[in-house]
Structure formats: C-alpha cells, structure tokens
Amino acid sequence: MNEDPFARPFTEVDEWRDEPVRHRLVQGGFEGTETRFSYYFPPEEQYGGRMIHHIEGGGGGTSEAQWPPAAPLTSDLANALAAGAYFVVSNQGHDGPDASHIDRWIHHYGANVAVADHSRVVAASVYGEPPEHGYIYGGSGGAARTLVCLENAPEGLYDGAVVFILPHVAQQVLCAHVAETTRALGDDLAGVVDATAPGGSGEPFAGLDAEQRETLATLYRLGFPRGAEDQIHPVTTASNGVIPGLRDFDPTYFEDFWTEPGYAGADGSVRAGRVQRTFPVVRTLTAGEIAASPEITVAMDVYQYLAVVKIARDRPDAVIGVELDGLSPSEAVGAELTIRTGAAADRVLLSLGGGAGVIVAGGGRRNMSIGFEQVVAGDEVLVDNSDFLAYANLTRHQNEDIPEFSVFRIDGEPIYPQRPRVTGSEELYFVAPYTGAVDQKVIVVQNTHDAQCWPCAPDHLRRLMIEQRGTDAGLRVWFNENAMHVTGPQVVEGPVPVRSTRFVDYRGHVHQAMRDTISWVEHGVEPPRDTAVSRSPDGAVRLPAEAAHRHGIQPVVSAAVDGGARADVRVGETVEIEAEAATPPGCGTIVDVDWDFDGTGAFPVREDGIDGSRAEVRVTRATSYDTPGVYFPCVRVTAHRDGDVGSPQRRIVNLARVRVVVTA
C-alpha cells in the first residue's frame, strides 16, 4: 500500500498580521509534495467556530490569499473573517498554473481535502477545539473542484458550499466551437456585437454569409449566452491546456481532421485558414512593454491579458512578444511557433494572439516563463495552426448524451464522424469531472453573460444530482445578469465603452451566498428562491422582467432614453434617461445608484437620497454630448441585504444601458 503523500505536514510561518484585517497567519505544506497552504485565523473574540475554504479558479497554483490593494475589505479573506470563520487557501497540489505533471486525484481533490483536514488540527491548537462547521467555495475550474471535493471529502469536513461561474462538465468541448466561430466570423464579428448591444438592430445574422450564419447559430444552440458576443474569443487558455492532452488521448484525430471525409479540415473552408509557413522576426517585446500597450492587449481575451499582467509584475523584462513579418496576430492565435534559426532554435511556443502586429506567446499551458529570450530580429519562426483549428472543430465530433449536443444529432444519431469521448476523462487536463453525488447544501451563483462557463451548466448539475441522489433538494441556483467570467478587479477595461460599464463586479454576490449557506446549514434559514430562469429551445436564457417574479438576490434594473432603447440626436441636444430598479422579495434594499454617461467607467454622478430605506427606486437624468459618436450611458444600482449604505462587503450590483447616437 502506498504511503499517504499528505502524512507529514510542516509549518514555515506562524505570526500575527494586520493587512487587510487583523489575523494570525499559519503557512506550510506537506513534505515530499508541492502542496502548500495558508490558514488565516481571526482573533478569538471574532471567531464563530467555522472554516471557509476557498478554491482558486483556473488550474489553481497560488498558496496565499489575494486582495485588491484599492479595496482590501472586499476581498475573500476579509469577508471570511467577517463571517466568523478562519480562511483556508492552498496551491491545490502544485506550484504555478500548470497541474499537468501531478496525479489528477491530487489536483482535483486530494490536496485540497488534505489541506482542509489538516487545518482542523491547527485550528484546535489555536482555539482549543476544531471548527464545528466547514464550508468550501470556488469559481470556474475551482467550482468544478469544489464539487469534486464535496464528493470525496470525509464526512463532516464540509457542511455546505458555494460554486460560482460553474463550468459544464463538457465546457472545454463546448468552448471549442467559440474558437471556430471566431475563425468563421473574422472581421464580421464587430457587426454581430453591435447588433446585439443595447439599442442595436437585434439582428446578429444580418450581413453574414451562409457558413457564418450556420456557425453562429450552432454556437447559440449549444448554449452560448446571448449578449456575450463581445467575448467571442478563440479561448486560447482552454486550448493550450486541452490540445496537449488531446494529442495523447486521441493522437490520430489531428491527422484525420485534415484527411478524412466528414471533417471540416478535409472538405470544408477551414483549410483556407490553415497556416504552415516560416516568417522572419521583425522585433521582440517584453512583458512590461506589452502590458503598457492598450493597442496590443485590447485584442487579447481576459485570461491572456491577466497572464501578461502577472508576468509583467513579476518579470517585466521577460521577452514574451514578437512581430513576424507578413503575419497578423489573428492568423496566429493558437498556433505552435517553432523557432527555426538562431540561439533559440527548436524552441516551441504557443501563440496567444495580440494586437498592433504583436504576437504574445508562452511555452504552452500558460507557462509564460518560457518566451522569446535569445530570439533576435532576423530569426525565422515556423507558424503552424493545424492542431488549433482541429481543436476548434472538436465539438461536432463528440456525441455527448446531453441536450446541448442535440444540435449535432438527427433521430438520436450523430451527424459527423465521432471520436472517443473526452468529457470526464481523468487523462486530460479538462474540467474536474464532478458527478453530482453531493449531500451538502449548495448554492450556485451563475452569470448570464459568461462566455467561458455558460448559463446551461447549472441545469446539467441539477440533472446529475437527481440522477445520483434522486433529488435536487439542498440546491439553490442564482443568476447574475450583466456579469461576465472574471470579477471586478480582474476585468480588462478595454476600449470605450469599458467593461465596467457593461459588466458588474459580482464578488459581493458570492460572499452573500456564503453567508446564506451558513444560515441555511447552522440555523435552518431557507435562502432566497432560485432565479426564475428559463431556456428556449434554441438555448437562450430568459429572466423575468420584474424582481417579484425573477427572485434570486440581484436587483432588477431597466433604463430608457427618451422612452426607448436608443436615441438619435445632434451635438448639444439633451436626452432624458429614466431608470427603475427593485430588489427581489427579502433581498434587502437599494444603497447606491450611480451613472456613467461616456463609457469611460468613471461613474462620476451619484444619486442623492439613496439611504437604504427603499427596495424600489425610479430616477431620471438628463445629459448631452459635445462630440459626435455612439455612446452607451449606464446606470449602476447596488443593493445590500441589511440596507447598509456604508458597507464595502456583500454589495449586490446590476446595471442597465441605453444607446445614444450623436451626429454633427
């Protein structure tokens, strides 16, 4: 019998700290492993006998709590301590974002369960006894691992959980079609985004050719959220984790895709987008230069950008960008870049795209520590996007027995050649394969405009729970309108109108869900009802227009300009914008209303008289514009369960936008 890899814990740090709030920090790990942990204990008079364990998203790999310098009291750590809990964080068994080298069971649940279990021993030494209750929560990849931890933890370790931005178990297969849609739409994607924005035509298919229409329609039917069209990116952070594992799991797929009938690479237009050429290097760029250039970073998806920002902070002189003579970044997205000449010859990198002619790349699986060091102008680079395009078309070759994949079946039979089923495979670096075998109370917080973890995922979790346990009792699902994948501090603002005027910061929603989970478990207090969401036969998510019918916990906000969704005016003419907002029953009152009229994200105008005493408000503002252009005025509304106007924590946010077209 093999020895338990987590049998020998050790402590490196044990000290009191004051930032972001007063706590005792205990840090350590387990001998013979990469696993590291941090435990944050509140003062004894603040402690309520509970543990809150946070599971980082992506692949994990960070062993310390993080907080935004500008708003430390909104952090996960500050909220956990305020809830009377000590806070647990681990690197989930590995250093850095790459978990491909460790056993799947260690990454998916083994390290996290060991860390949480050991924290009880340490808590007993701090407070005299272990915690009475334990809770766990995580988002994205961390949401899937949260569920797997619940399924595999010893009885009594966790009493409840919050999972947010939950990935579908087939998410990276579904998201492959996002990459294919990006290829098919090309520059016409901008028209789709405009048509689906507030005050747009509402006709995303206008002006598209037959292939583009079919590709976009398939994406919608698979469950891609309406209103998230500006997030249709190649999803390179998924591909650089999936493609290497897929090569091992189904190695002939990448050859069959380009040669066998029935595959788009063999007999479709995908061949025209294939790049297999050598290009000379014009110049290289450092992480610091790239992070400081909006022209380059605006073309990246959020996750590429965050990876660049991180390495720019840690190693600003790292050379991770290159300009190749005659190749645009969009053509190179997802491609393997093999350096052919010079001191770095034979190095293989993965292209993450970019803008302004610059291609940002790393050593695969987001390993940005491997870049273009030693590469100089004149060196030659072979660019090959064959495997990426094959991955982008993987979705239709997976006959998943779930509703989302019915678009690829006729009379129950698959239309396209089928490959070995990859979803749930322990051999691949995919979403941790949760099964729904969960007895604990769970609140799911999902976003309606999340292009990475789609709104259809909670439906599938509910199906799994009923299949495994015969019931979905103990499950709540709340939807956030106008929320994307990443939280507020991580949102890449981008060009005007910036993302903070289009998407809300939903951290407070997650923290409120944890408070409600605690009350549910410890006091039997039923949380607010599920959001009354429905899905159309074509995959659209629909929410009732009134808070009393929508439920959930988020305020409902609507806005109109001169009585409609769009106003066409001349320079200097005044428009009137009216906004209404209401909180769902039992979900507190409105504590803040502010406005942004030019899309810069400044939100300089704040409504007076919003004192937390009302659950419904109606406000009106007049504005005008001195410069021709298209503007999207935004009203942002914040609610709080306790009506606490000054509290930085558990703030529940929504917004509404209109379109104003100003001509000379």
Phi, psi and omega in degrees: 000131181289147179290144175297119182293346182251030183277343187235080177285154175218159180242133178253325184229136173210098186203159176273141177224160185247354182246137356282344173218166183296129179198162172257123183259127173238120181236147178184209182189199179234127183301141178080005179228170173273354188294128176230154182219161172224130176244133183240110185256127177285164174305151188301324182290344180264345188284134182248015177078032181220156176245140170237123185249121181259130179253112181296148179282190187060223175266000185075202178115358180251128187256008179231150176294145178245151174210147179290126182303327184282340183214066185297333183284352175269001187286163175301319181297310182299321180291322179295314180295323178294336178275006179077025182243154164272155192247133183242131176224142173218167177274009174060033170098359185206153176274132177076180188283347184268112179253013187292341186267356181252160179301141182301320182295328177292315182290317187287324180205333190301310181294317182295316180296319179297318180296315180295319180295318179293328180299330179295324178294315180293319179300323178296325178287334181276315188250355180097346177200157180289165181295149178282330182224150178228142181225153181221145176207154179192161182236151177061235176302328176290334176292315178297318180290331174301314179295319180294325175297317177301320183289336187242356182285151174297152182302133177094350180289317179235133177259339182195167185209155168238125173243133181230155189040059183291128174280143170297148179299339177255024191301315185285341170285317177298316184291343175303325181287341172296316178297319179294323178294321177300316179297313185292320183283323181054227182291344180285353177301326182301322178292325177295316180299315181294320182295328184264356177284161178307135181075007178280182183290337185075013182238080185294340183271353181299131177084357180269150176278179187298316180296317180297318180298314181295320181294315180293319179299319178297320179300315178298314183295331177291341178120006179300135188288130172298141181092354179254020184298333178286357175253015176284095180242166179291354177057051184290335178291333173285316186294324183283351170265334186270314189303313180300318179291325180293326176299320180286321185287318184221070190297332183280348181302318186289339172274316181299325182302325183265356187231335188263140177302144180098349177256140185297333179289333182272325187220027180230183184285353180301329183303327182294336180268001182284133179240124175216074185218162177257135182231143176280149178281129176270315180197163173243159181224149179272165177299322179297319179294319182291314182298332182272002184246101177301330181296330178274312188285338182296335181275354182271154169283171187302322189283324172300314182299315181297323177296320179294316180300319181297313182288331176294328177287319184275320185218074186299337181270001178296133184269104184236003181234154180209146170251125179254134184292115175094006181233129177273151179302324182296327177290334187266354184305129178080356184282153168277133179247110179255118181284122188267330186227166176088189186293337182258019184306140178081358174290139181243126180238167177246127180282129176256011180079203182148191179223176179056032178080001186258131176257124177263137185214159176215183186273031179086152182050038179059029178277085184283358177286345176253116183221222186259023175304142180075357175274137181229164177304135182102337174297155182250143183231127174274125180251123181222109180258020184300311183292326179295315179295325176295317176300318182299339180253013183293328190306315185289350181256018178237109183271072179287135181274059179221155187303325184302331185266006180296339178298340181256017179232146171233127183053034178082356183252143181293145180280323189253161174305141185252147178249167174306139184290124185263337183298130178082000180290130177290345185278347185250155178273062181255192174300136177306127190282082177286150185246348182087007179279071188238128177259339184285165176283136186225131170248127177257129176247108185243153183250138183284343184239035181265113183275357179254317177240099195287161181297345181285346186299316180298328176300318181290322176300317179299318178299318180295318182296319179293322178296320184278318188244351181081002182202155171247019175301141183091005179246132169238143177230119178243134178256140172257122174281149176057044176228135179260200189284307185275158180277173188312305184296341182262355184293128175278118188296314178072194182286163177292135358284128186293163188295331180289349172266358180243333184226145184266159172275114187256016179301319180297331178295317180294317181294323176294322178299322178294318177300319180291327176295317178299314180295325179295314183287312191271335185233000179071020180278117181294131177289167173307155186294161174306148168297133183279073183264146175227158179237135178282165176301339179263015172090002182283139175267130182235135178242140176302151185280344184247140183300324182295337179258335183282319182065215191068206181235354186272138174297150177261129185233137174226156181213152176217143177247122185049036175088000182219189180276346184215145174229136176249116185224173175259165178307131177089343179287143182270138172242152179246127181247125178247135180231143175233145179212148178208146176267151176295160181304131177076011184247032171086200186228171182273129185243353181198140171223122178224164190232146168229121186260340187247002177080012181273347180086010182284330184045061187280345185252126181238134180288132175280159174082005176270099191244013179081012183262350186238143175267350178224142176219154171225126184227155180225139177223144175249142179209165176214168185230138182267350185232134177300151179156182177251123184240152178233079177303142186229135171248131182243130185239134181239134176243162177217136184303323183261005182068023184274102184297324186270354185288133175276353187250153176057038177274128186252123195236147168211169181211169174214148181229156171228171180245133175236119179256117185251124178245162179290000000 
